[in-house]
Amino acid sequence: MPVTPAAPVLLGNEPGSFPHSVLAERHPAIIRQVRDAFPYGPGQHRALDELLHSCTEGVIEPLPEDADDRDRWRAWGLDDHAGQSWFDVPWLWSESYFYRRLLDAVGHAGPGAWQGIDPFRPFKRAELEASETGEELAALDALQDRPERERADALLHGSLWGNRADLGFRLSSSGAGAGAGAAAPAPALVADDSETLWSLLPTSSAATLCLVADNAGRELLPDLLLIAHLLAEGRIGRAVLHVKPYPYYVSDATTADVVDALQHLAAAPGAAAGYARTLWSAMADGRLTVRAHPFSCAPLPYADLPQDLRAEFASATLTLFKGDLNYRRLVGDRLWPPTTPFQEVTAYFPGPVAALRTLKSDVITGLSAATEAALDAAEDRRWRTGGTHALIQVNPSGDAQRK
């Protein structure tokens, strides 16, 4: 990992902290939302009640003996954490395991009629079908006559700020609807390496972009639009879209969500349908592929990448990570001093890497001292978790590391 001394790993055992509020408030709220979203039977209701008690007052329990992924979770640290309070293990691990156990509770992971049913699908569909989504897609029409760089910048920022539609965040936060400029005079965009990002994606049919998606619905649409633009304009010759292999963190994108988003784009009027045709054609001829690697749901930092993913990211022209959770995994889920250099904490990454992220947790790196001071003066620590600030950060040195 980085040359910089490691900062403390985030735990959820400090009352009043953001991680504690997620475990103590957000997770129970999500259980209630899921319970009310489907006509589950008595078995699921009992299992949800047990999970609610376990994650608020009980301890981490192992997976059932017959769970297909039991050995994988044991390799990911389950044996070390079983029997401990959910609040006393690393926050990233605790959050991730909560969603794995939630899938057990509703029958997603086992045999039976509910196998494979996404418990978060109603929330994702509501986001996708919201009137605001149609308004955002209609705005594409006005972009068509603009110069390529203006369109690219607009779609990049659409992908960046689309993360504010994060459903898991919205379930328990009243501040998610604040405007991006609400914190003036502190900047909305706290770090902007977009020029470096574009320098890594000049026109080249040999270029490959790996985009590691975060949320479905209103965030996945602008991610797909950005990919379509880069393919159509020849900035890249191939894209790989990494999604989750199963429902995760309420709104994280799966392959089914990609299909929903493409169908929604194809049915939209105006320019949106043209982007859908570009994407559909690219998937048919292999220029756009979808990956759902098990490590996408691992409760571990990307410093622990398995060899196959490490090789894939090493061969990419650029790997672009979307969203808050991916950022936490990319830099390490630690309470870094905000001025810790982004390039140092991502020095392990096997190729050029970028992050597009709205700030929804305490983890932050790569800020100037002046920016940190302005943010603290304007909002105390609320700027870290409110979703009203964002960043574009790039470490372009992967090419040098591979040589």
PDB file of C-alpha atoms in Angstrom, residues 49-292:
ATOM      1  CA  ASP A  49     -36.575  -9.721  12.681  1.00  0.00           C
ATOM      2  CA  GLU A  50     -33.610 -11.903  13.611  1.00  0.00           C
ATOM      3  CA  LEU A  51     -31.280  -9.877  11.391  1.00  0.00           C
ATOM      4  CA  LEU A  52     -32.565  -6.634  12.894  1.00  0.00           C
ATOM      5  CA  HIS A  53     -31.835  -7.896  16.400  1.00  0.00           C
ATOM      6  CA  SER A  54     -28.470  -9.314  15.377  1.00  0.00           C
ATOM      7  CA  CYS A  55     -27.132  -6.183  13.708  1.00  0.00           C
ATOM      8  CA  THR A  56     -28.266  -3.805  16.461  1.00  0.00           C
ATOM      9  CA  GLU A  57     -27.868  -5.824  19.652  1.00  0.00           C
ATOM     10  CA  GLY A  58     -26.327  -9.161  18.747  1.00  0.00           C
ATOM     11  CA  VAL A  59     -23.133 -10.462  17.184  1.00  0.00           C
ATOM     12  CA  ILE A  60     -21.924 -11.512  13.744  1.00  0.00           C
ATOM     13  CA  GLU A  61     -22.931 -15.077  12.973  1.00  0.00           C
ATOM     14  CA  PRO A  62     -21.399 -17.410  10.363  1.00  0.00           C
ATOM     15  CA  LEU A  63     -23.128 -18.293   7.124  1.00  0.00           C
ATOM     16  CA  PRO A  64     -25.107 -21.539   6.923  1.00  0.00           C
ATOM     17  CA  GLU A  65     -23.040 -24.651   6.258  1.00  0.00           C
ATOM     18  CA  ASP A  66     -24.666 -25.093   2.842  1.00  0.00           C
ATOM     19  CA  ALA A  67     -24.085 -21.503   1.634  1.00  0.00           C
ATOM     20  CA  ASP A  68     -22.386 -21.586  -1.788  1.00  0.00           C
ATOM     21  CA  ASP A  69     -20.112 -18.681  -0.868  1.00  0.00           C
ATOM     22  CA  ARG A  70     -19.268 -19.758   2.682  1.00  0.00           C
ATOM     23  CA  ASP A  71     -15.643 -20.578   1.862  1.00  0.00           C
ATOM     24  CA  ARG A  72     -15.253 -17.278   0.026  1.00  0.00           C
ATOM     25  CA  TRP A  73     -16.489 -15.308   3.034  1.00  0.00           C
ATOM     26  CA  ARG A  74     -14.234 -17.305   5.322  1.00  0.00           C
ATOM     27  CA  ALA A  75     -11.313 -16.253   3.105  1.00  0.00           C
ATOM     28  CA  TRP A  76     -12.594 -12.692   3.418  1.00  0.00           C
ATOM     29  CA  GLY A  77     -12.366 -12.757   7.211  1.00  0.00           C
ATOM     30  CA  LEU A  78     -15.594 -14.321   8.492  1.00  0.00           C
ATOM     31  CA  ASP A  79     -13.840 -16.661  10.928  1.00  0.00           C
ATOM     32  CA  ASP A  80     -12.019 -13.699  12.475  1.00  0.00           C
ATOM     33  CA  HIS A  81     -15.155 -11.593  12.946  1.00  0.00           C
ATOM     34  CA  ALA A  82     -17.796 -14.197  13.890  1.00  0.00           C
ATOM     35  CA  GLY A  83     -18.948 -13.711  17.480  1.00  0.00           C
ATOM     36  CA  GLN A  84     -18.001 -10.022  17.552  1.00  0.00           C
ATOM     37  CA  SER A  85     -20.356  -7.056  17.656  1.00  0.00           C
ATOM     38  CA  TRP A  86     -21.166  -5.592  14.263  1.00  0.00           C
ATOM     39  CA  PHE A  87     -19.901  -2.288  15.659  1.00  0.00           C
ATOM     40  CA  ASP A  88     -16.436  -3.580  16.624  1.00  0.00           C
ATOM     41  CA  VAL A  89     -15.213  -4.921  13.269  1.00  0.00           C
ATOM     42  CA  PRO A  90     -14.074  -2.767  10.321  1.00  0.00           C
ATOM     43  CA  TRP A  91     -17.020  -0.719   9.081  1.00  0.00           C
ATOM     44  CA  LEU A  92     -16.526  -1.771   5.459  1.00  0.00           C
ATOM     45  CA  TRP A  93     -16.659  -5.432   6.477  1.00  0.00           C
ATOM     46  CA  SER A  94     -19.693  -4.958   8.720  1.00  0.00           C
ATOM     47  CA  GLU A  95     -21.672  -3.102   6.042  1.00  0.00           C
ATOM     48  CA  SER A  96     -20.870  -5.641   3.352  1.00  0.00           C
ATOM     49  CA  TYR A  97     -21.776  -8.625   5.518  1.00  0.00           C
ATOM     50  CA  PHE A  98     -25.069  -6.977   6.487  1.00  0.00           C
ATOM     51  CA  TYR A  99     -26.184  -7.021   2.855  1.00  0.00           C
ATOM     52  CA  ARG A 100     -25.078 -10.612   2.427  1.00  0.00           C
ATOM     53  CA  ARG A 101     -27.190 -11.648   5.435  1.00  0.00           C
ATOM     54  CA  LEU A 102     -30.125  -9.572   4.225  1.00  0.00           C
ATOM     55  CA  LEU A 103     -30.160 -11.634   1.028  1.00  0.00           C
ATOM     56  CA  ASP A 104     -30.285 -14.784   3.178  1.00  0.00           C
ATOM     57  CA  ALA A 105     -33.200 -13.406   5.195  1.00  0.00           C
ATOM     58  CA  VAL A 106     -35.395 -12.766   2.134  1.00  0.00           C
ATOM     59  CA  GLY A 107     -34.549 -16.044   0.416  1.00  0.00           C
ATOM     60  CA  HIS A 108     -32.503 -14.571  -2.418  1.00  0.00           C
ATOM     61  CA  ALA A 109     -29.514 -16.824  -1.862  1.00  0.00           C
ATOM     62  CA  GLY A 110     -31.250 -20.144  -1.172  1.00  0.00           C
ATOM     63  CA  PRO A 111     -33.694 -22.534  -2.809  1.00  0.00           C
ATOM     64  CA  GLY A 112     -37.337 -21.555  -3.056  1.00  0.00           C
ATOM     65  CA  ALA A 113     -39.700 -19.212  -4.843  1.00  0.00           C
ATOM     66  CA  TRP A 114     -37.836 -16.055  -3.812  1.00  0.00           C
ATOM     67  CA  GLN A 115     -34.465 -17.212  -5.098  1.00  0.00           C
ATOM     68  CA  GLY A 116     -32.834 -14.517  -7.211  1.00  0.00           C
ATOM     69  CA  ILE A 117     -35.498 -11.859  -6.521  1.00  0.00           C
ATOM     70  CA  ASP A 118     -33.768  -8.513  -5.977  1.00  0.00           C
ATOM     71  CA  PRO A 119     -35.147  -7.095  -2.692  1.00  0.00           C
ATOM     72  CA  PHE A 120     -34.146  -3.589  -3.792  1.00  0.00           C
ATOM     73  CA  ARG A 121     -35.727  -3.685  -7.260  1.00  0.00           C
ATOM     74  CA  PRO A 122     -38.771  -1.517  -6.409  1.00  0.00           C
ATOM     75  CA  PHE A 123     -36.492   1.280  -5.203  1.00  0.00           C
ATOM     76  CA  LYS A 124     -34.258   1.029  -8.261  1.00  0.00           C
ATOM     77  CA  ARG A 125     -37.214   1.040 -10.664  1.00  0.00           C
ATOM     78  CA  ALA A 126     -38.750   4.059  -8.943  1.00  0.00           C
ATOM     79  CA  GLU A 127     -35.498   5.975  -9.460  1.00  0.00           C
ATOM     80  CA  LEU A 128     -35.264   4.945 -13.093  1.00  0.00           C
ATOM     81  CA  GLU A 129     -38.856   5.899 -13.843  1.00  0.00           C
ATOM     82  CA  ALA A 130     -38.917   9.184 -11.904  1.00  0.00           C
ATOM     83  CA  SER A 131     -39.911  12.299 -13.831  1.00  0.00           C
ATOM     84  CA  GLU A 132     -36.515  13.828 -13.035  1.00  0.00           C
ATOM     85  CA  THR A 133     -34.869  11.018 -15.022  1.00  0.00           C
ATOM     86  CA  GLY A 134     -36.866  11.923 -18.110  1.00  0.00           C
ATOM     87  CA  GLU A 135     -35.932  15.582 -17.725  1.00  0.00           C
ATOM     88  CA  GLU A 136     -32.250  14.698 -17.480  1.00  0.00           C
ATOM     89  CA  LEU A 137     -32.414  12.555 -20.628  1.00  0.00           C
ATOM     90  CA  ALA A 138     -34.263  15.295 -22.504  1.00  0.00           C
ATOM     91  CA  ALA A 139     -31.346  17.632 -21.777  1.00  0.00           C
ATOM     92  CA  LEU A 140     -29.196  15.447 -24.040  1.00  0.00           C
ATOM     93  CA  ASP A 141     -30.883  16.975 -27.088  1.00  0.00           C
ATOM     94  CA  ALA A 142     -29.318  20.363 -26.400  1.00  0.00           C
ATOM     95  CA  LEU A 143     -25.830  18.813 -26.298  1.00  0.00           C
ATOM     96  CA  GLN A 144     -25.809  17.351 -29.783  1.00  0.00           C
ATOM     97  CA  ASP A 145     -24.565  20.447 -31.614  1.00  0.00           C
ATOM     98  CA  ARG A 146     -21.909  21.344 -29.070  1.00  0.00           C
ATOM     99  CA  PRO A 147     -18.172  20.642 -29.626  1.00  0.00           C
ATOM    100  CA  GLU A 148     -17.002  17.182 -28.618  1.00  0.00           C
ATOM    101  CA  ARG A 149     -15.064  18.352 -25.570  1.00  0.00           C
ATOM    102  CA  GLU A 150     -18.091  20.240 -24.226  1.00  0.00           C
ATOM    103  CA  ARG A 151     -20.247  17.140 -24.632  1.00  0.00           C
ATOM    104  CA  ALA A 152     -17.578  14.991 -22.992  1.00  0.00           C
ATOM    105  CA  ASP A 153     -17.290  17.359 -20.027  1.00  0.00           C
ATOM    106  CA  ALA A 154     -21.069  17.525 -19.616  1.00  0.00           C
ATOM    107  CA  LEU A 155     -21.385  13.738 -19.628  1.00  0.00           C
ATOM    108  CA  LEU A 156     -18.442  13.339 -17.252  1.00  0.00           C
ATOM    109  CA  HIS A 157     -20.071  15.703 -14.768  1.00  0.00           C
ATOM    110  CA  GLY A 158     -23.423  13.996 -15.282  1.00  0.00           C
ATOM    111  CA  SER A 159     -21.777  10.718 -14.313  1.00  0.00           C
ATOM    112  CA  LEU A 160     -20.107  12.376 -11.317  1.00  0.00           C
ATOM    113  CA  TRP A 161     -23.170  14.083  -9.844  1.00  0.00           C
ATOM    114  CA  GLY A 162     -25.517  11.242 -10.755  1.00  0.00           C
ATOM    115  CA  ASN A 163     -24.214   9.544  -7.610  1.00  0.00           C
ATOM    116  CA  ARG A 164     -26.434  11.844  -5.535  1.00  0.00           C
ATOM    117  CA  ALA A 165     -29.291   9.492  -6.437  1.00  0.00           C
ATOM    118  CA  ASP A 166     -27.749   6.813  -4.171  1.00  0.00           C
ATOM    119  CA  LEU A 167     -30.766   5.069  -2.650  1.00  0.00           C
ATOM    120  CA  GLY A 168     -29.023   3.668   0.427  1.00  0.00           C
ATOM    121  CA  PHE A 169     -27.944   7.190   1.293  1.00  0.00           C
ATOM    122  CA  ARG A 170     -31.396   8.655   0.727  1.00  0.00           C
ATOM    123  CA  LEU A 171     -33.236   6.100   2.866  1.00  0.00           C
ATOM    124  CA  SER A 172     -31.844   7.633   6.039  1.00  0.00           C
ATOM    125  CA  SER A 173     -30.626  11.099   5.078  1.00  0.00           C
ATOM    126  CA  SER A 174     -32.711  14.243   4.841  1.00  0.00           C
ATOM    127  CA  GLY A 175     -29.831  16.226   3.348  1.00  0.00           C
ATOM    128  CA  ALA A 176     -29.400  14.339   0.089  1.00  0.00           C
ATOM    129  CA  GLY A 177     -31.488  16.784  -1.890  1.00  0.00           C
ATOM    130  CA  ALA A 178     -29.286  19.784  -1.256  1.00  0.00           C
ATOM    131  CA  GLY A 179     -27.944  21.523  -4.322  1.00  0.00           C
ATOM    132  CA  ALA A 180     -24.366  21.069  -5.397  1.00  0.00           C
ATOM    133  CA  GLY A 181     -23.577  24.696  -4.656  1.00  0.00           C
ATOM    134  CA  ALA A 182     -25.248  24.807  -1.273  1.00  0.00           C
ATOM    135  CA  ALA A 183     -21.987  25.060   0.638  1.00  0.00           C
ATOM    136  CA  ALA A 184     -20.601  28.271  -0.931  1.00  0.00           C
ATOM    137  CA  PRO A 185     -18.015  29.741  -0.492  1.00  0.00           C
ATOM    138  CA  ALA A 186     -16.506  26.251  -0.088  1.00  0.00           C
ATOM    139  CA  PRO A 187     -16.204  24.585  -3.527  1.00  0.00           C
ATOM    140  CA  ALA A 188     -18.709  21.989  -4.685  1.00  0.00           C
ATOM    141  CA  LEU A 189     -15.964  20.214  -6.634  1.00  0.00           C
ATOM    142  CA  VAL A 190     -13.228  19.784  -4.044  1.00  0.00           C
ATOM    143  CA  ALA A 191     -10.680  18.220  -6.424  1.00  0.00           C
ATOM    144  CA  ASP A 192     -10.718  18.307 -10.221  1.00  0.00           C
ATOM    145  CA  ASP A 193      -8.243  16.231 -12.231  1.00  0.00           C
ATOM    146  CA  SER A 194     -10.466  16.127 -15.317  1.00  0.00           C
ATOM    147  CA  GLU A 195      -7.728  17.475 -17.598  1.00  0.00           C
ATOM    148  CA  THR A 196      -5.495  14.582 -16.588  1.00  0.00           C
ATOM    149  CA  LEU A 197      -8.370  12.158 -17.109  1.00  0.00           C
ATOM    150  CA  TRP A 198      -8.975  13.370 -20.667  1.00  0.00           C
ATOM    151  CA  SER A 199      -5.243  13.261 -21.424  1.00  0.00           C
ATOM    152  CA  LEU A 200      -5.384   9.508 -20.756  1.00  0.00           C
ATOM    153  CA  LEU A 201      -8.237   9.057 -23.248  1.00  0.00           C
ATOM    154  CA  PRO A 202      -7.187  10.676 -26.500  1.00  0.00           C
ATOM    155  CA  THR A 203      -8.717   9.301 -29.677  1.00  0.00           C
ATOM    156  CA  SER A 204      -7.492   5.707 -29.903  1.00  0.00           C
ATOM    157  CA  SER A 205      -9.174   2.545 -31.115  1.00  0.00           C
ATOM    158  CA  ALA A 206      -6.694   0.605 -28.971  1.00  0.00           C
ATOM    159  CA  ALA A 207      -7.802   2.241 -25.696  1.00  0.00           C
ATOM    160  CA  THR A 208      -9.789   0.257 -23.133  1.00  0.00           C
ATOM    161  CA  LEU A 209     -11.815   1.822 -20.337  1.00  0.00           C
ATOM    162  CA  CYS A 210     -12.792  -0.229 -17.298  1.00  0.00           C
ATOM    163  CA  LEU A 211     -15.658   1.540 -15.546  1.00  0.00           C
ATOM    164  CA  VAL A 212     -16.454   0.113 -12.115  1.00  0.00           C
ATOM    165  CA  ALA A 213     -20.074   1.121 -11.589  1.00  0.00           C
ATOM    166  CA  ASP A 214     -21.717   2.016  -8.331  1.00  0.00           C
ATOM    167  CA  ASN A 215     -25.463   2.636  -8.333  1.00  0.00           C
ATOM    168  CA  ALA A 216     -28.258   1.612 -10.683  1.00  0.00           C
ATOM    169  CA  GLY A 217     -31.051   3.816 -12.028  1.00  0.00           C
ATOM    170  CA  ARG A 218     -30.378   7.521 -12.318  1.00  0.00           C
ATOM    171  CA  GLU A 219     -26.654   7.051 -11.768  1.00  0.00           C
ATOM    172  CA  LEU A 220     -26.136   4.130 -14.130  1.00  0.00           C
ATOM    173  CA  LEU A 221     -27.787   6.000 -17.000  1.00  0.00           C
ATOM    174  CA  PRO A 222     -25.148   8.773 -17.134  1.00  0.00           C
ATOM    175  CA  ASP A 223     -22.402   6.155 -16.743  1.00  0.00           C
ATOM    176  CA  LEU A 224     -23.748   4.408 -19.843  1.00  0.00           C
ATOM    177  CA  LEU A 225     -24.101   7.707 -21.680  1.00  0.00           C
ATOM    178  CA  LEU A 226     -20.460   8.517 -20.950  1.00  0.00           C
ATOM    179  CA  ILE A 227     -19.353   5.120 -22.282  1.00  0.00           C
ATOM    180  CA  ALA A 228     -21.489   5.573 -25.400  1.00  0.00           C
ATOM    181  CA  HIS A 229     -19.939   8.958 -26.105  1.00  0.00           C
ATOM    182  CA  LEU A 230     -16.378   7.708 -25.670  1.00  0.00           C
ATOM    183  CA  LEU A 231     -17.047   4.782 -28.026  1.00  0.00           C
ATOM    184  CA  ALA A 232     -18.866   6.868 -30.625  1.00  0.00           C
ATOM    185  CA  GLU A 233     -16.185   9.558 -30.681  1.00  0.00           C
ATOM    186  CA  GLY A 234     -13.325   7.060 -30.896  1.00  0.00           C
ATOM    187  CA  ARG A 235     -11.738   8.065 -27.592  1.00  0.00           C
ATOM    188  CA  ILE A 236     -11.791   4.366 -26.682  1.00  0.00           C
ATOM    189  CA  GLY A 237     -12.150   1.199 -28.711  1.00  0.00           C
ATOM    190  CA  ARG A 238     -13.518  -0.963 -25.927  1.00  0.00           C
ATOM    191  CA  ALA A 239     -15.224  -0.602 -22.546  1.00  0.00           C
ATOM    192  CA  VAL A 240     -15.697  -3.062 -19.701  1.00  0.00           C
ATOM    193  CA  LEU A 241     -18.485  -2.245 -17.257  1.00  0.00           C
ATOM    194  CA  HIS A 242     -18.003  -3.870 -13.859  1.00  0.00           C
ATOM    195  CA  VAL A 243     -21.201  -4.426 -11.850  1.00  0.00           C
ATOM    196  CA  LYS A 244     -22.160  -6.444  -8.778  1.00  0.00           C
ATOM    197  CA  PRO A 245     -22.916 -10.174  -9.130  1.00  0.00           C
ATOM    198  CA  TYR A 246     -25.864  -9.884  -6.729  1.00  0.00           C
ATOM    199  CA  PRO A 247     -27.932  -7.102  -5.083  1.00  0.00           C
ATOM    200  CA  TYR A 248     -25.764  -5.064  -2.756  1.00  0.00           C
ATOM    201  CA  TYR A 249     -25.858  -1.780  -0.813  1.00  0.00           C
ATOM    202  CA  VAL A 250     -29.496  -1.161  -1.828  1.00  0.00           C
ATOM    203  CA  SER A 251     -28.871   0.528  -5.161  1.00  0.00           C
ATOM    204  CA  ASP A 252     -25.638  -0.980  -6.492  1.00  0.00           C
ATOM    205  CA  ALA A 253     -25.919  -1.963 -10.147  1.00  0.00           C
ATOM    206  CA  THR A 254     -26.233  -5.570 -11.298  1.00  0.00           C
ATOM    207  CA  THR A 255     -26.474  -6.964 -14.835  1.00  0.00           C
ATOM    208  CA  ALA A 256     -30.273  -6.852 -14.590  1.00  0.00           C
ATOM    209  CA  ASP A 257     -30.043  -3.144 -13.785  1.00  0.00           C
ATOM    210  CA  VAL A 258     -27.881  -2.598 -16.879  1.00  0.00           C
ATOM    211  CA  VAL A 259     -30.593  -4.227 -18.985  1.00  0.00           C
ATOM    212  CA  ASP A 260     -33.275  -2.063 -17.353  1.00  0.00           C
ATOM    213  CA  ALA A 261     -31.235   1.080 -17.999  1.00  0.00           C
ATOM    214  CA  LEU A 262     -30.601   0.197 -21.649  1.00  0.00           C
ATOM    215  CA  GLN A 263     -34.277  -0.531 -22.237  1.00  0.00           C
ATOM    216  CA  HIS A 264     -35.199   2.758 -20.573  1.00  0.00           C
ATOM    217  CA  LEU A 265     -32.772   4.650 -22.804  1.00  0.00           C
ATOM    218  CA  ALA A 266     -34.039   2.865 -25.913  1.00  0.00           C
ATOM    219  CA  ALA A 267     -37.644   3.853 -25.130  1.00  0.00           C
ATOM    220  CA  ALA A 268     -36.792   7.508 -24.481  1.00  0.00           C
ATOM    221  CA  PRO A 269     -37.396  10.168 -27.128  1.00  0.00           C
ATOM    222  CA  GLY A 270     -34.744  12.245 -28.823  1.00  0.00           C
ATOM    223  CA  ALA A 271     -31.015  11.802 -28.499  1.00  0.00           C
ATOM    224  CA  ALA A 272     -31.246   9.292 -25.630  1.00  0.00           C
ATOM    225  CA  ALA A 273     -32.417   6.534 -27.966  1.00  0.00           C
ATOM    226  CA  GLY A 274     -29.393   7.128 -30.181  1.00  0.00           C
ATOM    227  CA  TYR A 275     -27.084   6.534 -27.248  1.00  0.00           C
ATOM    228  CA  ALA A 276     -28.991   3.314 -26.547  1.00  0.00           C
ATOM    229  CA  ARG A 277     -28.415   2.111 -30.119  1.00  0.00           C
ATOM    230  CA  THR A 278     -24.700   2.802 -29.777  1.00  0.00           C
ATOM    231  CA  LEU A 279     -24.531   0.792 -26.553  1.00  0.00           C
ATOM    232  CA  TRP A 280     -26.685  -2.064 -27.850  1.00  0.00           C
ATOM    233  CA  SER A 281     -24.508  -2.376 -30.955  1.00  0.00           C
ATOM    234  CA  ALA A 282     -21.323  -2.211 -28.872  1.00  0.00           C
ATOM    235  CA  MET A 283     -22.520  -5.043 -26.645  1.00  0.00           C
ATOM    236  CA  ALA A 284     -23.438  -7.130 -29.696  1.00  0.00           C
ATOM    237  CA  ASP A 285     -19.977  -6.840 -31.273  1.00  0.00           C
ATOM    238  CA  GLY A 286     -17.972  -7.020 -28.037  1.00  0.00           C
ATOM    239  CA  ARG A 287     -16.807  -3.414 -27.781  1.00  0.00           C
ATOM    240  CA  LEU A 288     -18.791  -3.173 -24.531  1.00  0.00           C
ATOM    241  CA  THR A 289     -18.806  -6.078 -22.099  1.00  0.00           C
ATOM    242  CA  VAL A 290     -20.283  -6.471 -18.627  1.00  0.00           C
ATOM    243  CA  ARG A 291     -18.347  -8.132 -15.809  1.00  0.00           C
ATOM    244  CA  ALA A 292     -19.723  -9.287 -12.454  1.00  0.00           C
TER     245      ALA A 292
END
